[in-house]
Amino acid sequence: MICLECGHDGRYGVENCSQCGLTVRVAPPHVEANHISQVQVAIDEYLEGQLTRERLLSIFHRFEDRVSEFEARWGVLMESLFKDRLGEKLKDTYQGAAVEVDRALFHLAEALGLLQEFHNEGPDELLSHAREELLSFFRLACGGCALAMHELEMEHLRQIKLGAAADYSV
């Protein structure tokens, strides 16, 4: 996980950044710190008067860098849908999961647009909406990934040949 405060690349699950020492807080519904939770906490701290606009913008910039890295690996977010990237043999099994990931990416794009508008001297009210869009992204992406993992497991179970399992009859 990259610390959005200082940019240091550290491990998931740590409570403090090993470079800047920042306590990495986790906000619900997250169970471990991740990039979305770091932005969520930063927005909350800014709205509570605990974080300057400049520091918040710096955190947004590092978050945008992470999204850019994702785009570089997976293609431009909104250029084509994941469901349309599936091969014919995979569509029946994984289309539902891909649709959820596509829905999630729409919310991420909305959040990034709102954060950019805030960056361009937009009002603080944009942050609450951006925060909700980020949480929608997180929830839908996690749901889509969970669905894909379930389908992978089911596919594995379908491939087990009857009679190949251990026979415990006596």
GROMACS .gro file of N, CA and C in nm:
model
  510
    1MET      N    1   0.084  -0.116   0.000
    1MET     CA    2   0.000   0.000   0.000
    1MET      C    3   0.089   0.124   0.000
    2ILE      N    4   0.054   0.221  -0.077
    2ILE     CA    5   0.130   0.346  -0.084
    2ILE      C    6   0.069   0.445   0.015
    3CYS      N    7   0.150   0.500   0.102
    3CYS     CA    8   0.104   0.602   0.195
    3CYS      C    9   0.069   0.726   0.114
    4LEU      N   10  -0.056   0.769   0.123
    4LEU     CA   11  -0.097   0.887   0.046
    4LEU      C   12  -0.049   1.016   0.111
    5GLU      N   13   0.009   1.006   0.229
    5GLU     CA   14   0.065   1.124   0.294
    5GLU      C   15   0.203   1.156   0.239
    6CYS      N   16   0.291   1.053   0.235
    6CYS     CA   17   0.429   1.079   0.193
    6CYS      C   18   0.469   1.008   0.064
    7GLY      N   19   0.387   0.912   0.020
    7GLY     CA   20   0.417   0.841  -0.104
    7GLY      C   21   0.500   0.715  -0.086
    8HIS      N   22   0.532   0.679   0.038
    8HIS     CA   23   0.614   0.560   0.063
    8HIS      C   24   0.534   0.433   0.033
    9ASP      N   25   0.600   0.337  -0.030
    9ASP     CA   26   0.539   0.208  -0.064
    9ASP      C   27   0.564   0.113   0.052
   10GLY      N   28   0.458   0.080   0.124
   10GLY     CA   29   0.470  -0.008   0.240
   10GLY      C   30   0.381  -0.130   0.227
   11ARG      N   31   0.367  -0.203   0.336
   11ARG     CA   32   0.287  -0.325   0.336
   11ARG      C   33   0.145  -0.295   0.382
   12TYR      N   34   0.049  -0.372   0.329
   12TYR     CA   35  -0.087  -0.366   0.382
   12TYR      C   36  -0.088  -0.417   0.524
   13GLY      N   37  -0.177  -0.364   0.603
   13GLY     CA   38  -0.194  -0.411   0.739
   13GLY      C   39  -0.109  -0.342   0.843
   14VAL      N   40  -0.017  -0.254   0.801
   14VAL     CA   41   0.064  -0.184   0.900
   14VAL      C   42  -0.018  -0.070   0.960
   15GLU      N   43   0.012  -0.039   1.086
   15GLU     CA   44  -0.062   0.066   1.154
   15GLU      C   45   0.001   0.203   1.133
   16ASN      N   46   0.132   0.206   1.102
   16ASN     CA   47   0.202   0.332   1.081
   16ASN      C   48   0.287   0.321   0.955
   17CYS      N   49   0.295   0.431   0.883
   17CYS     CA   50   0.383   0.435   0.767
   17CYS      C   51   0.527   0.426   0.817
   18SER      N   52   0.605   0.338   0.759
   18SER     CA   53   0.742   0.319   0.806
   18SER      C   54   0.833   0.436   0.768
   19GLN      N   55   0.788   0.525   0.679
   19GLN     CA   56   0.871   0.639   0.643
   19GLN      C   57   0.832   0.766   0.719
   20CYS      N   58   0.705   0.805   0.712
   20CYS     CA   59   0.665   0.932   0.776
   20CYS      C   60   0.607   0.913   0.915
   21GLY      N   61   0.578   0.786   0.952
   21GLY     CA   62   0.527   0.758   1.086
   21GLY      C   63   0.378   0.786   1.103
   22LEU      N   64   0.311   0.829   0.998
   22LEU     CA   65   0.169   0.859   1.007
   22LEU      C   66   0.092   0.736   1.051
   23THR      N   67   0.004   0.753   1.149
   23THR     CA   68  -0.086   0.646   1.187
   23THR      C   69  -0.188   0.632   1.077
   24VAL      N   70  -0.193   0.515   1.019
   24VAL     CA   71  -0.285   0.490   0.908
   24VAL      C   72  -0.418   0.448   0.968
   25ARG      N   73  -0.512   0.544   0.972
   25ARG     CA   74  -0.643   0.517   1.030
   25ARG      C   75  -0.731   0.446   0.927
   26VAL      N   76  -0.820   0.368   0.979
   26VAL     CA   77  -0.915   0.296   0.896
   26VAL      C   78  -1.054   0.346   0.930
   27ALA      N   79  -1.129   0.382   0.829
   27ALA     CA   80  -1.265   0.430   0.848
   27ALA      C   81  -1.363   0.325   0.796
   28PRO      N   82  -1.476   0.310   0.863
   28PRO     CA   83  -1.576   0.214   0.816
   28PRO      C   84  -1.618   0.245   0.673
   29PRO      N   85  -1.643   0.148   0.591
   29PRO     CA   86  -1.661   0.005   0.617
   29PRO      C   87  -1.532  -0.075   0.599
   30HIS      N   88  -1.419  -0.010   0.588
   30HIS     CA   89  -1.292  -0.078   0.562
   30HIS      C   90  -1.246  -0.150   0.688
   31VAL      N   91  -1.181  -0.264   0.668
   31VAL     CA   92  -1.126  -0.338   0.782
   31VAL      C   93  -0.975  -0.322   0.790
   32GLU      N   94  -0.913  -0.284   0.679
   32GLU     CA   95  -0.770  -0.251   0.677
   32GLU      C   96  -0.753  -0.125   0.594
   33ALA      N   97  -0.644  -0.056   0.620
   33ALA     CA   98  -0.617   0.065   0.544
   33ALA      C   99  -0.595   0.030   0.398
   34ASN      N  100  -0.652   0.110   0.311
   34ASN     CA  101  -0.632   0.097   0.168
   34ASN      C  102  -0.635   0.239   0.111
   35HIS      N  103  -0.622   0.251  -0.018
   35HIS     CA  104  -0.617   0.385  -0.077
   35HIS      C  105  -0.750   0.459  -0.061
   36ILE      N  106  -0.861   0.389  -0.073
   36ILE     CA  107  -0.991   0.454  -0.056
   36ILE      C  108  -1.007   0.501   0.087
   37SER      N  109  -0.972   0.418   0.184
   37SER     CA  110  -0.988   0.460   0.324
   37SER      C  111  -0.896   0.578   0.358
   38GLN      N  112  -0.779   0.583   0.297
   38GLN     CA  113  -0.689   0.697   0.322
   38GLN      C  114  -0.752   0.827   0.271
   39VAL      N  115  -0.815   0.821   0.153
   39VAL     CA  116  -0.880   0.940   0.099
   39VAL      C  117  -1.001   0.976   0.185
   40GLN      N  118  -1.075   0.875   0.225
   40GLN     CA  119  -1.193   0.897   0.310
   40GLN      C  120  -1.154   0.967   0.440
   41VAL      N  121  -1.049   0.918   0.505
   41VAL     CA  122  -1.003   0.979   0.630
   41VAL      C  123  -0.955   1.122   0.605
   42ALA      N  124  -0.883   1.143   0.495
   42ALA     CA  125  -0.833   1.278   0.463
   42ALA      C  126  -0.949   1.375   0.441
   43ILE      N  127  -1.052   1.331   0.370
   43ILE     CA  128  -1.169   1.417   0.348
   43ILE      C  129  -1.235   1.449   0.482
   44ASP      N  130  -1.253   1.347   0.565
   44ASP     CA  131  -1.314   1.368   0.696
   44ASP      C  132  -1.233   1.467   0.779
   45GLU      N  133  -1.100   1.448   0.782
   45GLU     CA  134  -1.015   1.538   0.860
   45GLU      C  135  -1.019   1.681   0.806
   46TYR      N  136  -1.024   1.696   0.675
   46TYR     CA  137  -1.033   1.830   0.616
   46TYR      C  138  -1.165   1.896   0.656
   47LEU      N  139  -1.274   1.823   0.643
   47LEU     CA  140  -1.406   1.880   0.676
   47LEU      C  141  -1.419   1.910   0.826
   48GLU      N  142  -1.341   1.841   0.909
   48GLU     CA  143  -1.340   1.866   1.054
   48GLU      C  144  -1.240   1.975   1.092
   49GLY      N  145  -1.169   2.032   0.993
   49GLY     CA  146  -1.074   2.138   1.019
   49GLY      C  147  -0.939   2.090   1.068
   50GLN      N  148  -0.909   1.961   1.055
   50GLN     CA  149  -0.783   1.905   1.103
   50GLN      C  150  -0.677   1.893   0.995
   51LEU      N  151  -0.713   1.923   0.870
   51LEU     CA  152  -0.622   1.905   0.758
   51LEU      C  153  -0.635   2.027   0.667
   52THR      N  154  -0.523   2.079   0.621
   52THR     CA  155  -0.528   2.195   0.532
   52THR      C  156  -0.569   2.153   0.392
   53ARG      N  157  -0.617   2.248   0.316
   53ARG     CA  158  -0.656   2.222   0.177
   53ARG      C  159  -0.535   2.174   0.097
   54GLU      N  160  -0.418   2.233   0.121
   54GLU     CA  161  -0.298   2.195   0.047
   54GLU      C  162  -0.261   2.049   0.073
   55ARG      N  163  -0.267   2.007   0.200
   55ARG     CA  164  -0.236   1.868   0.232
   55ARG      C  165  -0.337   1.773   0.171
   56LEU      N  166  -0.464   1.813   0.174
   56LEU     CA  167  -0.569   1.731   0.114
   56LEU      C  168  -0.545   1.716  -0.035
   57LEU      N  169  -0.510   1.825  -0.102
   57LEU     CA  170  -0.483   1.819  -0.246
   57LEU      C  171  -0.362   1.732  -0.276
   58SER      N  172  -0.263   1.733  -0.188
   58SER     CA  173  -0.147   1.647  -0.205
   58SER      C  174  -0.186   1.500  -0.196
   59ILE      N  175  -0.273   1.468  -0.103
   59ILE     CA  176  -0.323   1.331  -0.088
   59ILE      C  177  -0.403   1.290  -0.211
   60PHE      N  178  -0.487   1.381  -0.261
   60PHE     CA  179  -0.564   1.353  -0.383
   60PHE      C  180  -0.470   1.324  -0.500
   61HIS      N  181  -0.363   1.403  -0.509
   61HIS     CA  182  -0.268   1.383  -0.619
   61HIS      C  183  -0.205   1.244  -0.613
   62ARG      N  184  -0.166   1.201  -0.494
   62ARG     CA  185  -0.108   1.066  -0.481
   62ARG      C  186  -0.211   0.958  -0.513
   63PHE      N  187  -0.336   0.982  -0.475
   63PHE     CA  188  -0.442   0.887  -0.508
   63PHE      C  189  -0.461   0.880  -0.659
   64GLU      N  190  -0.462   0.993  -0.724
   64GLU     CA  191  -0.475   0.996  -0.870
   64GLU      C  192  -0.359   0.922  -0.936
   65ASP      N  193  -0.239   0.931  -0.877
   65ASP     CA  194  -0.125   0.855  -0.929
   65ASP      C  195  -0.152   0.705  -0.922
   66ARG      N  196  -0.212   0.657  -0.811
   66ARG     CA  197  -0.244   0.515  -0.798
   66ARG      C  198  -0.346   0.474  -0.904
   67VAL      N  199  -0.446   0.558  -0.927
   67VAL     CA  200  -0.546   0.528  -1.030
   67VAL      C  201  -0.480   0.523  -1.167
   68SER      N  202  -0.387   0.614  -1.192
   68SER     CA  203  -0.315   0.615  -1.321
   68SER      C  204  -0.235   0.486  -1.340
   69GLU      N  205  -0.175   0.436  -1.233
   69GLU     CA  206  -0.103   0.310  -1.241
   69GLU      C  207  -0.198   0.196  -1.274
   70PHE      N  208  -0.316   0.197  -1.215
   70PHE     CA  209  -0.417   0.097  -1.245
   70PHE      C  210  -0.457   0.105  -1.392
   71GLU      N  211  -0.481   0.224  -1.440
   71GLU     CA  212  -0.518   0.243  -1.580
   71GLU      C  213  -0.409   0.193  -1.674
   72ALA      N  214  -0.284   0.217  -1.638
   72ALA     CA  215  -0.174   0.173  -1.722
   72ALA      C  216  -0.172   0.020  -1.734
   73ARG      N  217  -0.210  -0.050  -1.627
   73ARG     CA  218  -0.210  -0.196  -1.629
   73ARG      C  219  -0.336  -0.254  -1.693
   74TRP      N  220  -0.450  -0.190  -1.671
   74TRP     CA  221  -0.577  -0.248  -1.711
   74TRP      C  222  -0.646  -0.174  -1.824
   75GLY      N  223  -0.585  -0.073  -1.878
   75GLY     CA  224  -0.648   0.002  -1.987
   75GLY      C  225  -0.726   0.120  -1.932
   76VAL      N  226  -0.758   0.210  -2.018
   76VAL     CA  227  -0.831   0.330  -1.976
   76VAL      C  228  -0.964   0.288  -1.915
   77LEU      N  229  -0.995   0.344  -1.800
   77LEU     CA  230  -1.111   0.301  -1.722
   77LEU      C  231  -1.241   0.296  -1.803
   78MET      N  232  -1.272   0.400  -1.872
   78MET     CA  233  -1.402   0.406  -1.937
   78MET      C  234  -1.394   0.382  -2.088
   79GLU      N  235  -1.278   0.343  -2.138
   79GLU     CA  236  -1.263   0.321  -2.282
   79GLU      C  237  -1.344   0.200  -2.328
   80SER      N  238  -1.339   0.094  -2.254
   80SER     CA  239  -1.422  -0.023  -2.283
   80SER      C  240  -1.458  -0.089  -2.151
   81LEU      N  241  -1.572  -0.152  -2.150
   81LEU     CA  242  -1.620  -0.216  -2.028
   81LEU      C  243  -1.553  -0.351  -2.009
   82PHE      N  244  -1.533  -0.389  -1.884
   82PHE     CA  245  -1.474  -0.520  -1.856
   82PHE      C  246  -1.563  -0.632  -1.910
   83LYS      N  247  -1.695  -0.614  -1.900
   83LYS     CA  248  -1.785  -0.719  -1.949
   83LYS      C  249  -1.767  -0.742  -2.099
   84ASP      N  250  -1.729  -0.636  -2.171
   84ASP     CA  251  -1.708  -0.649  -2.315
   84ASP      C  252  -1.571  -0.706  -2.349
   85ARG      N  253  -1.483  -0.712  -2.251
   85ARG     CA  254  -1.349  -0.767  -2.272
   85ARG      C  255  -1.345  -0.919  -2.254
   86LEU      N  256  -1.452  -0.974  -2.197
   86LEU     CA  257  -1.455  -1.119  -2.171
   86LEU      C  258  -1.465  -1.196  -2.302
   87GLY      N  259  -1.390  -1.303  -2.311
   87GLY     CA  260  -1.403  -1.393  -2.424
   87GLY      C  261  -1.536  -1.465  -2.418
   88GLU      N  262  -1.582  -1.515  -2.530
   88GLU     CA  263  -1.713  -1.582  -2.538
   88GLU      C  264  -1.728  -1.695  -2.437
   89LYS      N  265  -1.622  -1.773  -2.417
   89LYS     CA  266  -1.629  -1.886  -2.325
   89LYS      C  267  -1.645  -1.841  -2.179
   90LEU      N  268  -1.605  -1.719  -2.149
   90LEU     CA  269  -1.610  -1.670  -2.011
   90LEU      C  270  -1.735  -1.590  -1.978
   91LYS      N  271  -1.805  -1.544  -2.080
   91LYS     CA  272  -1.918  -1.454  -2.058
   91LYS      C  273  -2.025  -1.513  -1.967
   92ASP      N  274  -2.066  -1.637  -1.992
   92ASP     CA  275  -2.172  -1.695  -1.910
   92ASP      C  276  -2.136  -1.698  -1.762
   93THR      N  277  -2.011  -1.728  -1.735
   93THR     CA  278  -1.968  -1.744  -1.597
   93THR      C  279  -1.935  -1.611  -1.528
   94TYR      N  280  -1.866  -1.522  -1.598
   94TYR     CA  281  -1.809  -1.405  -1.531
   94TYR      C  282  -1.873  -1.271  -1.567
   95GLN      N  283  -1.974  -1.271  -1.650
   95GLN     CA  284  -2.032  -1.145  -1.692
   95GLN      C  285  -2.091  -1.067  -1.574
   96GLY      N  286  -2.156  -1.135  -1.481
   96GLY     CA  287  -2.214  -1.067  -1.365
   96GLY      C  288  -2.108  -0.995  -1.283
   97ALA      N  289  -1.996  -1.061  -1.261
   97ALA     CA  290  -1.886  -0.999  -1.185
   97ALA      C  291  -1.828  -0.881  -1.262
   98ALA      N  292  -1.811  -0.897  -1.392
   98ALA     CA  293  -1.755  -0.789  -1.473
   98ALA      C  294  -1.847  -0.668  -1.475
   99VAL      N  295  -1.978  -0.691  -1.479
   99VAL     CA  296  -2.074  -0.580  -1.475
   99VAL      C  297  -2.059  -0.502  -1.343
  100GLU      N  298  -2.042  -0.573  -1.233
  100GLU     CA  299  -2.023  -0.505  -1.103
  100GLU      C  300  -1.895  -0.422  -1.103
  101VAL      N  301  -1.788  -0.476  -1.158
  101VAL     CA  302  -1.663  -0.400  -1.165
  101VAL      C  303  -1.680  -0.278  -1.255
  102ASP      N  304  -1.750  -0.294  -1.366
  102ASP     CA  305  -1.778  -0.179  -1.453
  102ASP      C  306  -1.859  -0.072  -1.380
  103ARG      N  307  -1.957  -0.114  -1.304
  103ARG     CA  308  -2.037  -0.017  -1.225
  103ARG      C  309  -1.948   0.053  -1.124
  104ALA      N  310  -1.858  -0.022  -1.063
  104ALA     CA  311  -1.766   0.036  -0.965
  104ALA      C  312  -1.677   0.142  -1.030
  105LEU      N  313  -1.625   0.110  -1.147
  105LEU     CA  314  -1.535   0.204  -1.215
  105LEU      C  315  -1.607   0.332  -1.255
  106PHE      N  316  -1.736   0.323  -1.285
  106PHE     CA  317  -1.815   0.443  -1.312
  106PHE      C  318  -1.813   0.535  -1.190
  107HIS      N  319  -1.833   0.477  -1.071
  107HIS     CA  320  -1.831   0.557  -0.948
  107HIS      C  321  -1.693   0.615  -0.921
  108LEU      N  322  -1.589   0.540  -0.953
  108LEU     CA  323  -1.453   0.593  -0.936
  108LEU      C  324  -1.432   0.713  -1.027
  109ALA      N  325  -1.475   0.702  -1.151
  109ALA     CA  326  -1.461   0.813  -1.246
  109ALA      C  327  -1.539   0.935  -1.197
  110GLU      N  328  -1.657   0.913  -1.142
  110GLU     CA  329  -1.738   1.024  -1.087
  110GLU      C  330  -1.663   1.090  -0.971
  111ALA      N  331  -1.607   1.008  -0.882
  111ALA     CA  332  -1.534   1.061  -0.767
  111ALA      C  333  -1.414   1.142  -0.813
  112LEU      N  334  -1.340   1.091  -0.909
  112LEU     CA  335  -1.223   1.164  -0.959
  112LEU      C  336  -1.263   1.298  -1.021
  113GLY      N  337  -1.375   1.299  -1.092
  113GLY     CA  338  -1.424   1.424  -1.150
  113GLY      C  339  -1.459   1.526  -1.042
  114LEU      N  340  -1.523   1.480  -0.936
  114LEU     CA  341  -1.559   1.569  -0.825
  114LEU      C  342  -1.434   1.621  -0.753
  115LEU      N  343  -1.337   1.533  -0.733
  115LEU     CA  344  -1.213   1.575  -0.668
  115LEU      C  345  -1.137   1.675  -0.754
  116GLN      N  346  -1.141   1.656  -0.885
  116GLN     CA  347  -1.077   1.751  -0.976
  116GLN      C  348  -1.148   1.887  -0.971
  117GLU      N  349  -1.280   1.883  -0.965
  117GLU     CA  350  -1.357   2.008  -0.954
  117GLU      C  351  -1.324   2.079  -0.823
  118PHE      N  352  -1.311   2.004  -0.714
  118PHE     CA  353  -1.272   2.062  -0.587
  118PHE      C  354  -1.132   2.122  -0.599
  119HIS      N  355  -1.042   2.050  -0.664
  119HIS     CA  356  -0.905   2.098  -0.683
  119HIS      C  357  -0.904   2.233  -0.757
  120ASN      N  358  -0.997   2.249  -0.849
  120ASN     CA  359  -1.006   2.373  -0.926
  120ASN      C  360  -1.091   2.477  -0.854
  121GLU      N  361  -1.071   2.487  -0.723
  121GLU     CA  362  -1.137   2.586  -0.637
  121GLU      C  363  -1.286   2.562  -0.620
  122GLY      N  364  -1.328   2.438  -0.635
  122GLY     CA  365  -1.467   2.404  -0.612
  122GLY      C  366  -1.500   2.408  -0.463
  123PRO      N  367  -1.629   2.410  -0.431
  123PRO     CA  368  -1.671   2.420  -0.290
  123PRO      C  369  -1.648   2.290  -0.213
  124ASP      N  370  -1.639   2.304  -0.082
  124ASP     CA  371  -1.619   2.189   0.006
  124ASP      C  372  -1.731   2.086  -0.006
  125GLU      N  373  -1.850   2.128  -0.045
  125GLU     CA  374  -1.965   2.037  -0.056
  125GLU      C  375  -1.937   1.923  -0.154
  126LEU      N  376  -1.848   1.945  -0.249
  126LEU     CA  377  -1.814   1.840  -0.346
  126LEU      C  378  -1.750   1.720  -0.277
  127LEU      N  379  -1.683   1.744  -0.165
  127LEU     CA  380  -1.610   1.636  -0.098
  127LEU      C  381  -1.701   1.528  -0.042
  128SER      N  382  -1.814   1.567   0.014
  128SER     CA  383  -1.906   1.466   0.068
  128SER      C  384  -1.957   1.376  -0.044
  129HIS      N  385  -1.988   1.437  -0.157
  129HIS     CA  386  -2.036   1.358  -0.271
  129HIS      C  387  -1.924   1.269  -0.325
  130ALA      N  388  -1.804   1.322  -0.334
  130ALA     CA  389  -1.689   1.242  -0.381
  130ALA      C  390  -1.664   1.125  -0.287
  131ARG      N  391  -1.676   1.149  -0.158
  131ARG     CA  392  -1.656   1.045  -0.058
  131ARG      C  393  -1.757   0.932  -0.079
  132GLU      N  394  -1.883   0.967  -0.103
  132GLU     CA  395  -1.986   0.866  -0.126
  132GLU      C  396  -1.960   0.788  -0.255
  133GLU      N  397  -1.913   0.857  -0.358
  133GLU     CA  398  -1.880   0.789  -0.484
  133GLU      C  399  -1.765   0.691  -0.463
  134LEU      N  400  -1.666   0.731  -0.384
  134LEU     CA  401  -1.553   0.641  -0.355
  134LEU      C  402  -1.599   0.518  -0.278
  135LEU      N  403  -1.690   0.538  -0.183
  135LEU     CA  404  -1.742   0.424  -0.107
  135LEU      C  405  -1.825   0.332  -0.197
  136SER      N  406  -1.900   0.390  -0.289
  136SER     CA  407  -1.976   0.308  -0.385
  136SER      C  408  -1.880   0.227  -0.472
  137PHE      N  409  -1.772   0.292  -0.516
  137PHE     CA  410  -1.670   0.220  -0.592
  137PHE      C  411  -1.616   0.103  -0.511
  138PHE      N  412  -1.579   0.129  -0.389
  138PHE     CA  413  -1.520   0.025  -0.302
  138PHE      C  414  -1.617  -0.092  -0.285
  139ARG      N  415  -1.741  -0.062  -0.250
  139ARG     CA  416  -1.839  -0.167  -0.225
  139ARG      C  417  -1.866  -0.250  -0.350
  140LEU      N  418  -1.888  -0.182  -0.462
  140LEU     CA  419  -1.918  -0.255  -0.586
  140LEU      C  420  -1.798  -0.334  -0.636
  141ALA      N  421  -1.679  -0.276  -0.626
  141ALA     CA  422  -1.559  -0.348  -0.670
  141ALA      C  423  -1.537  -0.472  -0.584
  142CYS      N  424  -1.554  -0.458  -0.453
  142CYS     CA  425  -1.539  -0.575  -0.364
  142CYS      C  426  -1.645  -0.679  -0.395
  143GLY      N  427  -1.768  -0.635  -0.418
  143GLY     CA  428  -1.874  -0.729  -0.452
  143GLY      C  429  -1.848  -0.801  -0.582
  144GLY      N  430  -1.802  -0.726  -0.683
  144GLY     CA  431  -1.770  -0.787  -0.812
  144GLY      C  432  -1.657  -0.887  -0.801
  145CYS      N  433  -1.555  -0.853  -0.724
  145CYS     CA  434  -1.442  -0.945  -0.705
  145CYS      C  435  -1.486  -1.069  -0.627
  146ALA      N  436  -1.571  -1.050  -0.527
  146ALA     CA  437  -1.621  -1.165  -0.450
  146ALA      C  438  -1.703  -1.256  -0.541
  147LEU      N  439  -1.784  -1.198  -0.628
  147LEU     CA  440  -1.863  -1.277  -0.722
  147LEU      C  441  -1.772  -1.355  -0.817
  148ALA      N  442  -1.668  -1.289  -0.866
  148ALA     CA  443  -1.573  -1.356  -0.955
  148ALA      C  444  -1.504  -1.472  -0.882
  149MET      N  445  -1.464  -1.450  -0.758
  149MET     CA  446  -1.399  -1.557  -0.682
  149MET      C  447  -1.495  -1.672  -0.659
  150HIS      N  448  -1.621  -1.643  -0.630
  150HIS     CA  449  -1.721  -1.748  -0.613
  150HIS      C  450  -1.735  -1.829  -0.742
  151GLU      N  451  -1.742  -1.760  -0.854
  151GLU     CA  452  -1.756  -1.830  -0.983
  151GLU      C  453  -1.632  -1.915  -1.013
  152LEU      N  454  -1.513  -1.863  -0.978
  152LEU     CA  455  -1.392  -1.943  -0.996
  152LEU      C  456  -1.398  -2.072  -0.914
  153GLU      N  457  -1.443  -2.058  -0.790
  153GLU     CA  458  -1.454  -2.175  -0.703
  153GLU      C  459  -1.557  -2.273  -0.758
  154MET      N  460  -1.669  -2.222  -0.804
  154MET     CA  461  -1.772  -2.309  -0.861
  154MET      C  462  -1.720  -2.379  -0.987
  155GLU      N  463  -1.646  -2.307  -1.069
  155GLU     CA  464  -1.588  -2.366  -1.190
  155GLU      C  465  -1.492  -2.478  -1.153
  156HIS      N  466  -1.414  -2.455  -1.049
  156HIS     CA  467  -1.321  -2.559  -1.002
  156HIS      C  468  -1.399  -2.683  -0.957
  157LEU      N  469  -1.507  -2.662  -0.882
  157LEU     CA  470  -1.587  -2.774  -0.835
  157LEU      C  471  -1.652  -2.849  -0.951
  158ARG      N  472  -1.694  -2.776  -1.054
  158ARG     CA  473  -1.756  -2.841  -1.171
  158ARG      C  474  -1.655  -2.928  -1.246
  159GLN      N  475  -1.528  -2.897  -1.234
  159GLN     CA  476  -1.426  -2.971  -1.308
  159GLN      C  477  -1.379  -3.097  -1.236
  160ILE      N  478  -1.415  -3.109  -1.111
  160ILE     CA  479  -1.377  -3.230  -1.037
  160ILE      C  480  -1.456  -3.347  -1.094
  161LYS      N  481  -1.387  -3.450  -1.134
  161LYS     CA  482  -1.451  -3.566  -1.196
  161LYS      C  483  -1.512  -3.654  -1.087
  162LEU      N  484  -1.633  -3.693  -1.113
  162LEU     CA  485  -1.697  -3.786  -1.020
  162LEU      C  486  -1.615  -3.914  -1.015
  163GLY      N  487  -1.601  -3.967  -0.898
  163GLY     CA  488  -1.524  -4.090  -0.881
  163GLY      C  489  -1.376  -4.064  -0.859
  164ALA      N  490  -1.330  -3.942  -0.885
  164ALA     CA  491  -1.188  -3.911  -0.866
  164ALA      C  492  -1.161  -3.871  -0.722
  165ALA      N  493  -1.267  -3.842  -0.649
  165ALA     CA  494  -1.250  -3.803  -0.509
  165ALA      C  495  -1.225  -3.928  -0.425
  166ALA      N  496  -1.173  -3.908  -0.308
  166ALA     CA  497  -1.146  -4.022  -0.220
  166ALA      C  498  -1.274  -4.097  -0.188
  167ASP      N  499  -1.267  -4.226  -0.186
  167ASP     CA  500  -1.381  -4.310  -0.154
  167ASP      C  501  -1.362  -4.358  -0.011
  168TYR      N  502  -1.450  -4.311   0.076
  168TYR     CA  503  -1.438  -4.346   0.218
  168TYR      C  504  -1.532  -4.460   0.257
  169SER      N  505  -1.596  -4.522   0.159
  169SER     CA  506  -1.685  -4.634   0.193
  169SER      C  507  -1.599  -4.757   0.228
  170VAL      N  508  -1.650  -4.838   0.314
  170VAL     CA  509  -1.576  -4.955   0.356
  170VAL      C  510  -1.638  -5.078   0.301
   0.00000   0.00000   0.00000
